[in-house]
CSV table of C-alpha atoms and ligand atoms in Angstrom, one decimal:
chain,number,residue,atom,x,y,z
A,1,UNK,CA,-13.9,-25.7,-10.8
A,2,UNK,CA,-12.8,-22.1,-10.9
A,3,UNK,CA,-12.9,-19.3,-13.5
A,4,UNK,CA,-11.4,-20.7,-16.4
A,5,UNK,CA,-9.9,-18.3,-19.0
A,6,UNK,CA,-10.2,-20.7,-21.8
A,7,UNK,CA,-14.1,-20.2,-21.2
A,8,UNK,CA,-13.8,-16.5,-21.3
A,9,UNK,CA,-11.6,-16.4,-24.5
A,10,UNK,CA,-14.5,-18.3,-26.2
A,11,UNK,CA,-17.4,-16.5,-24.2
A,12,UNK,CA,-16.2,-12.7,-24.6
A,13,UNK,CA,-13.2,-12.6,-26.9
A,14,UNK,CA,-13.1,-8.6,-26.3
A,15,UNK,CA,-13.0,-9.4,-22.4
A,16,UNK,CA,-10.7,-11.5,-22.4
A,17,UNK,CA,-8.2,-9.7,-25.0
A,18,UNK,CA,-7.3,-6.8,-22.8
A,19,UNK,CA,-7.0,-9.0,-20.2
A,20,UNK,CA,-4.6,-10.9,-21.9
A,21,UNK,CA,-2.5,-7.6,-22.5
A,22,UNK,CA,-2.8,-6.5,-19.2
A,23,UNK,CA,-1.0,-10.1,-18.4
A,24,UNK,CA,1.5,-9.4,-21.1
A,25,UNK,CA,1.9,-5.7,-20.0
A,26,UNK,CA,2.5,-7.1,-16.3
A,27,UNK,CA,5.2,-9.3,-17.6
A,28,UNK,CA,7.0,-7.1,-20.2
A,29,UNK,CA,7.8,-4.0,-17.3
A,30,UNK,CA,9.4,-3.3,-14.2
A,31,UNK,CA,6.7,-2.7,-12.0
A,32,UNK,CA,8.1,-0.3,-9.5
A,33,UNK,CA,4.7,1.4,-8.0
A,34,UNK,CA,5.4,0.9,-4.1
A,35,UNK,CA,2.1,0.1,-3.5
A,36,UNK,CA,1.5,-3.0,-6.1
A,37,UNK,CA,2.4,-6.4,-6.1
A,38,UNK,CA,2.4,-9.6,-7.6
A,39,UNK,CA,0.1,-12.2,-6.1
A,40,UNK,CA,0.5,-15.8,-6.1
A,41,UNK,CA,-1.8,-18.2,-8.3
A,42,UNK,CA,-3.0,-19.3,-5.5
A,43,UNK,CA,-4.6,-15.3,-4.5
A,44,UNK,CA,-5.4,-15.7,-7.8
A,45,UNK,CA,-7.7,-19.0,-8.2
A,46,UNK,CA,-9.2,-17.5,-5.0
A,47,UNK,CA,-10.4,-14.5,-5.8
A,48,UNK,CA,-11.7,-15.9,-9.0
A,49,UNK,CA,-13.6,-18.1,-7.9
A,50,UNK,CA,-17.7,-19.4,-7.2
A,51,UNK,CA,-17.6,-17.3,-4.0
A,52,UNK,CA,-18.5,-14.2,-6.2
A,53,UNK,CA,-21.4,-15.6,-6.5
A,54,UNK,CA,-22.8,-15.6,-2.8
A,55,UNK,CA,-24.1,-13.2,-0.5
A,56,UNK,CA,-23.2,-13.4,3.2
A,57,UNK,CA,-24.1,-10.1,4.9
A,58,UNK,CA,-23.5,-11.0,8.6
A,59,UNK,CA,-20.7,-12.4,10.5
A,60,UNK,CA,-19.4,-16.3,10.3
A,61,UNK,CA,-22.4,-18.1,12.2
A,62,UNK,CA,-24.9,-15.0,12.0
A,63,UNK,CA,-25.7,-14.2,8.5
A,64,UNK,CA,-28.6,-12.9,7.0
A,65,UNK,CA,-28.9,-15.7,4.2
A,66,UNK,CA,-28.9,-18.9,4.0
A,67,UNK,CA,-26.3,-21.5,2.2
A,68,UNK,CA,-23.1,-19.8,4.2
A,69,UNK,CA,-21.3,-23.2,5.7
A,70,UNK,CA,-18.6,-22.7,3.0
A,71,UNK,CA,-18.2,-19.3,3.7
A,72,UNK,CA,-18.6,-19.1,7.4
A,73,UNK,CA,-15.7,-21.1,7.2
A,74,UNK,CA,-13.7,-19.2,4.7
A,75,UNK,CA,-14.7,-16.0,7.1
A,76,UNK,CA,-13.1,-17.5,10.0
A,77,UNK,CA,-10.3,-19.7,8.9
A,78,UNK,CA,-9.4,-16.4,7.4
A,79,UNK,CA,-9.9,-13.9,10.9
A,80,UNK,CA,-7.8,-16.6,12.7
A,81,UNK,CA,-5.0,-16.3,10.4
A,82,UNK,CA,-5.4,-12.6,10.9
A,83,UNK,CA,-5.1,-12.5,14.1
A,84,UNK,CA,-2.3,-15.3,14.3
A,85,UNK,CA,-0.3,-13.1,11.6
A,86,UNK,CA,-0.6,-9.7,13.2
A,87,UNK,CA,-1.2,-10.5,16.9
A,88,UNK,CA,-4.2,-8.7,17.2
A,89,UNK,CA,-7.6,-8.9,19.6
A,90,UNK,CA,-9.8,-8.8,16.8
A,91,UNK,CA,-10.3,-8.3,13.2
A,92,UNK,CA,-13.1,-7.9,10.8
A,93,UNK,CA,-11.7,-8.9,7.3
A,94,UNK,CA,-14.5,-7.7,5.1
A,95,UNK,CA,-13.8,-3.7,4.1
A,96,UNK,CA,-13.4,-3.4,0.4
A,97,UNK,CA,-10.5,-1.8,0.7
A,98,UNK,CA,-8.1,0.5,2.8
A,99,UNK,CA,-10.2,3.6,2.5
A,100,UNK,CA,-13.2,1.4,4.1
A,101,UNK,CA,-11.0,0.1,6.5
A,102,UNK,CA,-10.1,3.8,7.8
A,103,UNK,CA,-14.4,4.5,6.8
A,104,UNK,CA,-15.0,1.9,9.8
A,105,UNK,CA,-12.5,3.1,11.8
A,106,UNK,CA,-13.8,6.9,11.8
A,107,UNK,CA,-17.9,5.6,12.1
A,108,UNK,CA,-16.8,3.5,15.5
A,109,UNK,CA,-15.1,6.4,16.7
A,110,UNK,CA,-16.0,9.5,15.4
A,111,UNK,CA,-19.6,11.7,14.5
A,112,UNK,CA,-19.3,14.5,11.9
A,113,UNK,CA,-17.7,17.5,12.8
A,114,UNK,CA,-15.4,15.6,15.4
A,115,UNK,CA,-11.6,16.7,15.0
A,116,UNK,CA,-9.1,14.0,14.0
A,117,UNK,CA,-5.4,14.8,13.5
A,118,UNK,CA,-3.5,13.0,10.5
A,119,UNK,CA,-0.5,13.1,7.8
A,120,UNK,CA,-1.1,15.8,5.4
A,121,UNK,CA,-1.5,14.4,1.9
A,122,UNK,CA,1.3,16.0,0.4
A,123,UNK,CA,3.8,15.0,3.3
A,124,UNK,CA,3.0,11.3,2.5
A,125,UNK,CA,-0.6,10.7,4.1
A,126,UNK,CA,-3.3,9.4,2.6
A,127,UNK,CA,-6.7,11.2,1.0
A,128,UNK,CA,-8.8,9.4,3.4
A,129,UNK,CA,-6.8,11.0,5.8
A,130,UNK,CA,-8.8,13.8,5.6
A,131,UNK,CA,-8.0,15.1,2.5
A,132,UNK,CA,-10.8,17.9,2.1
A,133,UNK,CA,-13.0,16.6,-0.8
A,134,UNK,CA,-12.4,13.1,0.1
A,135,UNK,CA,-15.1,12.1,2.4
A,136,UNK,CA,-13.3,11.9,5.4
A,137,UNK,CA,-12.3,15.3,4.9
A,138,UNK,CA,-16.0,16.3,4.4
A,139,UNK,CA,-17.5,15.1,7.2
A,140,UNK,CA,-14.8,15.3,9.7
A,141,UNK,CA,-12.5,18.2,10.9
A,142,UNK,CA,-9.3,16.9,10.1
A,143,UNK,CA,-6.1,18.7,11.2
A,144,UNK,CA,-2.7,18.1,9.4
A,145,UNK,CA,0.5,17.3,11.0
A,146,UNK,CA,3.6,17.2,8.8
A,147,UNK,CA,7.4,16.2,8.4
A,148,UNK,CA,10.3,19.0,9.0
A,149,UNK,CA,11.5,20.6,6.6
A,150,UNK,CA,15.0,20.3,7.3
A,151,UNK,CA,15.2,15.9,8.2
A,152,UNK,CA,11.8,15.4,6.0
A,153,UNK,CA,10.8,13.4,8.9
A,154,UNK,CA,7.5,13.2,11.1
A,155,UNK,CA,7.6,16.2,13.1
A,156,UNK,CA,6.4,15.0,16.2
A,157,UNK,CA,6.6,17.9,18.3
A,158,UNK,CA,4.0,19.1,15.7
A,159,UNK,CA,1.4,16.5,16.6
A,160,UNK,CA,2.1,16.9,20.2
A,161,UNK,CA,1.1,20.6,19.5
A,162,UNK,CA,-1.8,20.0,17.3
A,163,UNK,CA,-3.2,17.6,20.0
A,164,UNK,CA,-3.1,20.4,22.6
A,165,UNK,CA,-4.3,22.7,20.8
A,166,UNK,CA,-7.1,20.9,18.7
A,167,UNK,CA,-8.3,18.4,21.4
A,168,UNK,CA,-8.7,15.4,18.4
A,169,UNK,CA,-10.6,12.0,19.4
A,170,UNK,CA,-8.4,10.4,17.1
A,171,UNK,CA,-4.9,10.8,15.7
A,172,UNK,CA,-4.6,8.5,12.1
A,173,UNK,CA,-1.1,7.6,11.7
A,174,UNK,CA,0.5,5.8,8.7
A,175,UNK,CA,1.7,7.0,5.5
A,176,UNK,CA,1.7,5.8,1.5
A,177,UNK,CA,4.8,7.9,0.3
A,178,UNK,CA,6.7,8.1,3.7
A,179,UNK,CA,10.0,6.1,3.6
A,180,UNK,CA,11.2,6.0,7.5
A,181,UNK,CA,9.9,4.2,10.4
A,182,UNK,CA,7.1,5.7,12.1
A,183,UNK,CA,7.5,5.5,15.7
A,184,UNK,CA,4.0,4.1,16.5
A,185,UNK,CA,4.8,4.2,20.3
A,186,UNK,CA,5.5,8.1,20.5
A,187,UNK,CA,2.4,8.9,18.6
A,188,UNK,CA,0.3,6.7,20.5
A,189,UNK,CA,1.8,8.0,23.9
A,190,UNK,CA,1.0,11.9,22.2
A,191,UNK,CA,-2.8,10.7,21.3
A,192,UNK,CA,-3.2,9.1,24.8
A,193,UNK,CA,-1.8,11.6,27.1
A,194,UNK,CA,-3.8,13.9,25.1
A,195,UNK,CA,-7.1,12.1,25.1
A,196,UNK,CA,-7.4,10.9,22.2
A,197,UNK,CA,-7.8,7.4,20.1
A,198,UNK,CA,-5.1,6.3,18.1
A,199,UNK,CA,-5.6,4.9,14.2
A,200,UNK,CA,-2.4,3.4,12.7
A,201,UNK,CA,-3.1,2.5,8.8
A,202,UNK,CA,-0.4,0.3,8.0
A,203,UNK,CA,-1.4,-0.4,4.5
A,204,UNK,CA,2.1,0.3,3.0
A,205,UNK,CA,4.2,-1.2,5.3
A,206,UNK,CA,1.6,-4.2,6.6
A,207,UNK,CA,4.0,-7.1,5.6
A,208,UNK,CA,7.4,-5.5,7.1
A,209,UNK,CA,5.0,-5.2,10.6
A,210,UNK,CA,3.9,-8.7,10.5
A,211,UNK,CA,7.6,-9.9,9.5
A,212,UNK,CA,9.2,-7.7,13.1
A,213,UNK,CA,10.9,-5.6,10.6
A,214,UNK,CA,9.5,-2.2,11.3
A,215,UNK,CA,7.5,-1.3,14.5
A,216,UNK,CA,4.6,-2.6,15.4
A,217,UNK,CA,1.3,-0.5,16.2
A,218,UNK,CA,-0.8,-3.5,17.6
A,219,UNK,CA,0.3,-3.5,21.0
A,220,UNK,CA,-0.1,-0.2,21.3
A,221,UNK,CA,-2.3,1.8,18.7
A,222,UNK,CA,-6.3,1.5,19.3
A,223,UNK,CA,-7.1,0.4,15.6
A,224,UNK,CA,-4.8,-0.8,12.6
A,225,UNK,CA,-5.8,-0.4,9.4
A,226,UNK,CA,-4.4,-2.1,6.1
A,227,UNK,CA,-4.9,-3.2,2.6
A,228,UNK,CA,-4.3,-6.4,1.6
A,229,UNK,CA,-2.6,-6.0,-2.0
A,230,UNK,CA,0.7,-4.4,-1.3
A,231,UNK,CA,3.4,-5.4,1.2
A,232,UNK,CA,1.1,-8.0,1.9
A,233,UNK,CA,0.9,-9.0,-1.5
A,234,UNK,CA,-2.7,-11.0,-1.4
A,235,UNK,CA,-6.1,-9.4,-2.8
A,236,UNK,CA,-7.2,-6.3,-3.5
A,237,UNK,CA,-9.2,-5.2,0.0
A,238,UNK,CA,-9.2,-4.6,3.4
A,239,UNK,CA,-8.5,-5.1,7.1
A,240,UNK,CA,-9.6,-3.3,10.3
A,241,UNK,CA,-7.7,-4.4,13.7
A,242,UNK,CA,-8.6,-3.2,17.2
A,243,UNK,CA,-8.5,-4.2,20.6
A,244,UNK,CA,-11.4,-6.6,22.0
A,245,UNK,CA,-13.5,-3.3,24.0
A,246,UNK,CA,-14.1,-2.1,20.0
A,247,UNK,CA,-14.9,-5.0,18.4
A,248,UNK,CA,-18.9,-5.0,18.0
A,249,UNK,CA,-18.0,-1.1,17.4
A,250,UNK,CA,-16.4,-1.9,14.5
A,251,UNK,CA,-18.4,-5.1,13.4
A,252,UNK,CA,-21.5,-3.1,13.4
A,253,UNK,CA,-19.6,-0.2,11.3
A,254,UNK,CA,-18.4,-2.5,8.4
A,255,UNK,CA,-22.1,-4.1,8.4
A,256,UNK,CA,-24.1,-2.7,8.4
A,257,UNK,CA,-23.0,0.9,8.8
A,258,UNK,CA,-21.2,1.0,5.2
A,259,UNK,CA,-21.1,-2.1,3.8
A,260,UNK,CA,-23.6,-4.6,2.3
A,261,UNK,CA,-22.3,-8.7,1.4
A,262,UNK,CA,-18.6,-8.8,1.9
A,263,UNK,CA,-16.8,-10.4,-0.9
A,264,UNK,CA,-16.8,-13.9,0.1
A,265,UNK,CA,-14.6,-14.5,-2.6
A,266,UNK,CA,-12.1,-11.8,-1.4
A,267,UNK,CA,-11.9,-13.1,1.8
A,268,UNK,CA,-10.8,-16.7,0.4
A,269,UNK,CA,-8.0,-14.9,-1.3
A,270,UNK,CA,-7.4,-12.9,2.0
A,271,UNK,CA,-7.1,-16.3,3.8
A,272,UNK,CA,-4.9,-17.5,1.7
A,273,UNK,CA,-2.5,-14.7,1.6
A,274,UNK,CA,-2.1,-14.4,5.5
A,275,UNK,CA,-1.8,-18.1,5.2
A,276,UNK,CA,1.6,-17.4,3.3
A,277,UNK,CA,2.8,-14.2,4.8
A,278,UNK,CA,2.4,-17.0,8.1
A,279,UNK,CA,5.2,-18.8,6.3
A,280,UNK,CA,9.0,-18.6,7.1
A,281,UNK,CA,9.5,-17.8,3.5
A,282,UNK,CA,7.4,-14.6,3.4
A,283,UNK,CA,9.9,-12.8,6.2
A,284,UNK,CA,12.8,-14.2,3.2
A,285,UNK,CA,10.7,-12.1,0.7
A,286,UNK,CA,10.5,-8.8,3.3
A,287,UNK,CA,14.0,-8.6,4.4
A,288,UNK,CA,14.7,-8.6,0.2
A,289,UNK,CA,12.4,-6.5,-0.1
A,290,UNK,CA,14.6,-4.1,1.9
A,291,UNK,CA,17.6,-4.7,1.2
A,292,UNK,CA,16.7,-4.3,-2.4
A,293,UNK,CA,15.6,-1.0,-1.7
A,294,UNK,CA,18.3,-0.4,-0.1
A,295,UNK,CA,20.7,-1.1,-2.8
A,296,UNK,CA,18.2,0.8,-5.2
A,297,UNK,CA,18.4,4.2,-2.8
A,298,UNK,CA,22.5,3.7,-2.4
A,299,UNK,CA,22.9,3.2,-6.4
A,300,UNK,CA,20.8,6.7,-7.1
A,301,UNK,CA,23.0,8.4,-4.6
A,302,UNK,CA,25.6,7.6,-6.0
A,303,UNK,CA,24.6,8.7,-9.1
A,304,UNK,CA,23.7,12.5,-8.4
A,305,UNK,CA,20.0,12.0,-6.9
A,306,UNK,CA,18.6,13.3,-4.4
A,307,UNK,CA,16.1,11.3,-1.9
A,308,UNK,CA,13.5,13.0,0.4
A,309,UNK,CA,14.5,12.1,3.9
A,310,UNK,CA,17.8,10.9,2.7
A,311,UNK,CA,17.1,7.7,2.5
A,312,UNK,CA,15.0,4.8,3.3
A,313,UNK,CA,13.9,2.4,6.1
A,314,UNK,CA,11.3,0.5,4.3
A,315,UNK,CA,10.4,-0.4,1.0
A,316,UNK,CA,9.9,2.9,-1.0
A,317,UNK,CA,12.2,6.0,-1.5
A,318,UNK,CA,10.9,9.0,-2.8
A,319,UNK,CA,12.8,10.9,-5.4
A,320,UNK,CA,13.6,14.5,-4.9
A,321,UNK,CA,14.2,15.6,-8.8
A,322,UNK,CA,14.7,19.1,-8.2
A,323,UNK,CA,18.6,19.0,-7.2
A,324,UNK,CA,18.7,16.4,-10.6
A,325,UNK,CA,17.0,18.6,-13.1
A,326,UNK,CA,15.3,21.8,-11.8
A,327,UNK,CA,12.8,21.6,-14.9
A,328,UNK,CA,12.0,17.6,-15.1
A,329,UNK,CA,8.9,17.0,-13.5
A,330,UNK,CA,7.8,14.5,-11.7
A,331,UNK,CA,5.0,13.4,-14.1
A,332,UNK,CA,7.7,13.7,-17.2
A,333,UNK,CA,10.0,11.6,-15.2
A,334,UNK,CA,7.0,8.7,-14.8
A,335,UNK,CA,6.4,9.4,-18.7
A,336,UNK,CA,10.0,8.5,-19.5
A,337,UNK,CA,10.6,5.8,-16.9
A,338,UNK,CA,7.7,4.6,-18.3
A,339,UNK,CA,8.8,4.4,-22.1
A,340,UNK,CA,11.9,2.8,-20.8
A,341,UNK,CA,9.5,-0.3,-18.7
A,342,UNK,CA,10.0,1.2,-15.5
A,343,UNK,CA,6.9,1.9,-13.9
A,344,UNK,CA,6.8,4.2,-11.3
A,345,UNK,CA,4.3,7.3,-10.2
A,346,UNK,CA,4.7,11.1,-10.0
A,347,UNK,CA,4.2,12.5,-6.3
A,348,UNK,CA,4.0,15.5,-4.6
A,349,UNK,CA,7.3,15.9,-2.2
A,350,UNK,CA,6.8,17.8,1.5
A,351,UNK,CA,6.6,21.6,0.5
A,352,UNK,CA,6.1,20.7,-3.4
A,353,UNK,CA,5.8,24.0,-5.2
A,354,UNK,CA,4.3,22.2,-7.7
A,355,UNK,CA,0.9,20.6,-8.3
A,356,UNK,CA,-0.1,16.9,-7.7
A,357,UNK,CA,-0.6,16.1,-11.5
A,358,UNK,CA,3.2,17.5,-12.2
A,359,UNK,CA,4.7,17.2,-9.2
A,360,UNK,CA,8.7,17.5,-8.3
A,361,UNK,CA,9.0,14.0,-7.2
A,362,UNK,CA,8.6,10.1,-8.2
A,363,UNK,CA,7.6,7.5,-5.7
A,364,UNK,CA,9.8,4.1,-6.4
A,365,UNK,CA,9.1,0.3,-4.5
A,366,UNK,CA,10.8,-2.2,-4.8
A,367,UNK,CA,7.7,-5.2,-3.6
A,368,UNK,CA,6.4,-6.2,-6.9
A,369,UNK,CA,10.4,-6.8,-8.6
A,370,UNK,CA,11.3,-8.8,-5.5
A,371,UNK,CA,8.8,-10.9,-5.6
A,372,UNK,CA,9.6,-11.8,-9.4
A,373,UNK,CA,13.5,-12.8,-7.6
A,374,UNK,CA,15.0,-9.5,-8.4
A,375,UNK,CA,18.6,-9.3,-6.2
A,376,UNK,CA,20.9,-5.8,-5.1
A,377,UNK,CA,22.4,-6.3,-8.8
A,378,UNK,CA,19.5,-5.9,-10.4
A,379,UNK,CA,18.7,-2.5,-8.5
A,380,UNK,CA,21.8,-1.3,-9.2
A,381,UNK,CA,21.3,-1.9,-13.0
A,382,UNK,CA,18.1,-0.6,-12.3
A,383,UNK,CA,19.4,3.0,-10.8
A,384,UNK,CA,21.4,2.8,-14.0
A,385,UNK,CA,18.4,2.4,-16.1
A,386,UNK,CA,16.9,5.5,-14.1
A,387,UNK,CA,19.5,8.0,-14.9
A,388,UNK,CA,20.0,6.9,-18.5
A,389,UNK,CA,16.3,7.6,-19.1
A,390,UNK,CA,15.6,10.8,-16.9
A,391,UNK,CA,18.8,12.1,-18.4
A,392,UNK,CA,18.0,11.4,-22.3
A,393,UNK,CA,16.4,14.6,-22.9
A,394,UNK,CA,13.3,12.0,-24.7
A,395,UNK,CA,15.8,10.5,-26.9
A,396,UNK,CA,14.6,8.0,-28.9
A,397,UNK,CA,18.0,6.0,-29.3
A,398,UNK,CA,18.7,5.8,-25.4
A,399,UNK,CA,14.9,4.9,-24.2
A,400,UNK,CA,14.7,2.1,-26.9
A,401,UNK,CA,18.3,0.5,-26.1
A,402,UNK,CA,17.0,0.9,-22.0
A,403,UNK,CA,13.6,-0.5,-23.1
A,404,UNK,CA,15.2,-3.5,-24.5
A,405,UNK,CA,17.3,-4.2,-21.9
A,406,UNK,CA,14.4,-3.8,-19.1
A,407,UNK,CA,12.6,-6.3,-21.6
A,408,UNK,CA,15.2,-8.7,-21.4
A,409,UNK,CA,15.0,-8.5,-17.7
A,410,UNK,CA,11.6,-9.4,-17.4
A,411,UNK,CA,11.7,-12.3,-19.9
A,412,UNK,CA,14.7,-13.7,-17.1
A,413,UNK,CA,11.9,-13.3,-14.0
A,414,UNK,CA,8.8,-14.3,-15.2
A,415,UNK,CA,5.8,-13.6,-13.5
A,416,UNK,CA,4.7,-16.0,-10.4
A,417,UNK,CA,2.8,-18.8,-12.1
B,1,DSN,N1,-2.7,3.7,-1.3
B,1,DSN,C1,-2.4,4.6,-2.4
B,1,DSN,C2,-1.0,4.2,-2.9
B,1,DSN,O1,-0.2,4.2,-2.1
B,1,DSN,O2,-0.8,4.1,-4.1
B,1,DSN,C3,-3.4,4.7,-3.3
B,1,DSN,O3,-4.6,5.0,-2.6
């Protein structure tokens, strides 16, 4: 019935081989990138399925084809669960991914050359946040807000000030390398009081929202953004949320103001990841999820590192190298965790001297291990792991003892199956 990989080993042996290592390569490291995850089979057999094959440009009951029964119900089952998950008015489940998401977000409520404020890239935003040669920052005047240098936290006096000063119709808020609550209610109270729309993209932290374990936007924010792939842990894609007065704004920017067919079969594996984030089990798997990251943060402390903002509140820390080793590098530090099995990516830090491909900083998540059953202990050993390998200086003896001790780890915690 769906995508069968024996079929594929026979049909396209080359195919099928590097997807085979990819699998093995998924199962042999710690995969510590905040923003990826481990879906279940079920997200799986979904998105790989015969809904690839149809088009369905349209909404459930008003599509442009025929043959969409299936689909139409897949569509909605999929917007009620939304909906149910998140508490939202309304929802249109079709953006490719989180940068469309934010791309419908900014046609519904912006023309070019309107002014928008948002998180500046290197303080832990996003590049369609207006980064300048993304195309939000081309066709928009974006602003940037920041964190202070002293807490590393969102300087919201700063966005009060931008606001007044820059008259924005909308404020984006919402990070991907920002470990502390963002308090959704004082930035939407700044953006209001100041006349302007409120964006929240949750896309990090989408699954700690729907669980009540970091604040929610919904009640208050104007639109909510998110992927669908990290916290969330279901297909790659996206979301847009809004209240009911922008719905046919937004509709009508997702189709057919940037999109063609959605993925139908994208959508079935969206369904049937907010069908198990719904579950009791899901808010099990987020409160690890903290309280692994937790342990993770307290371990590297402990250990002589340093962490931007001091800490965490969610499920990522960011890794201040400097005070560690003045001349490791962010990128060498991914290089070596990396040759150990820890995988893990370079980023730029608030005020980063450096640039973006060395970087003085490594972003570290803990979704994708806890959903393998990784505890506290683990994280511990894992902080362990960390400082053996970004203090070996490369050498060979140390990274292959680490390596075969993260290897044995994974062997213990298969992948979900
Ligand atoms: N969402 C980004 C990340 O956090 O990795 C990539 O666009």
């Amino acid at each position: 019935m769906f995508g069968s990989p024996g079929y594929l080993e026979k049909s396209d042996p080359e195919v099928y081989g590097l997807i085979a290592r990819e699998e093995n390569r998924q199962q042999n490291v710690l995969e510590m990138i905040a923003s990826e995850n481990h879906t279940s089979p079920a997200v799986l057999a979904a998105a790989g399925s015969c809904l690839t094959n149809k088009y369905a440009e349209g909404l459930p009951g008003k599509r442009y084809y025929g043959g969409c029964e299936q689909v139409d119900q897949i569509e909605t089952l999929a917007i009620q669960r939304c909906k149910d998950l998140f508490g939202c008015d309304h929802v249109n489940v079709q953006p490719h991914s989180g940068a469309q998401a934010n791309m419908a977000v900014y046609f519904a409520s912006l023309q070019a050359g309107d002014t928008a404020l948002a998180m500046d890239l290197a303080h832990g935003g996003h590049l369609s946040h207006g980064f300048k040669i993304n195309f939000s920052g081309k066709l928009y005047n974006f602003v940037s807000y920041g964190v202070k240098e002293d807490t590393q936290t969102i300087d919201y006096d700063q966005v009060n000030a931008l606001a007044k000063a820059h008259k924005p119709k909308l404020i984006v808020c919402g990070a991907s390398a920002y470990p502390r609550k963002i308090d959704f209610d004082k930035l939407a109270e700044i953006a209001h009081s100041n006349g302007a729309k409120i964006l929240a993209d949750i896309a990090h932290v989408a699954g700690l929202v729907c669980t009540g374990l970091h604040p929610d936007p919904i009640p208050v924010c104007d639109y909510v953004t998110s992927t669908t792939h990290k916290t969330l842990r279901g297909p790659r894609g996206g979301i847009t949320m809004c209240k009911d007065e922008n719905t046919r704004a937004i509709n009508s920017a997702v189709f057919p103001g940037m999109q063609g067919g959605p993925l139908c079969h994208i959508v079935a594996a969206k369904a049937v990841a907010f069908g198990e984030a719904l579950k009791p089990e899901f808010k099990t798997y987020m409160e690890q999820v903290l309280k692994n990251c937790n342990a993770l943060a307290e371990e590297l402390v402990s250990k002589g590192f340093s962490l931007c903002s001091g800490g965490s509140d969610n499920h990522l820390i960011l890794l201040d190298l400097r005070p560690y080793d003045a001349n490791l590098t962010g990128a060498q530090a991914e290089d070596l965790l990396g040759l150990g099995g820890i995988v893990v990516n370079k980023n730029l830090l608030p005020f980063d001297t450096r640039k973006a491909m060395d970087a003085s900083g490594v972003r570290i998540g803990t979704p994708a291990l806890t959903t393998r059953g990784l505890k506290e202990d683990h994280m511990r050993q894992i902080a362990n792991w960390i400082d053996k390998l970004l203090s070996s200086q490369g050498d060979q003896k140390v990274i292959s003892q680490v390596r075969s001790e993260t290897q044995e780890l994974c062997q213990q915690f298969p992948l979900p199956a």
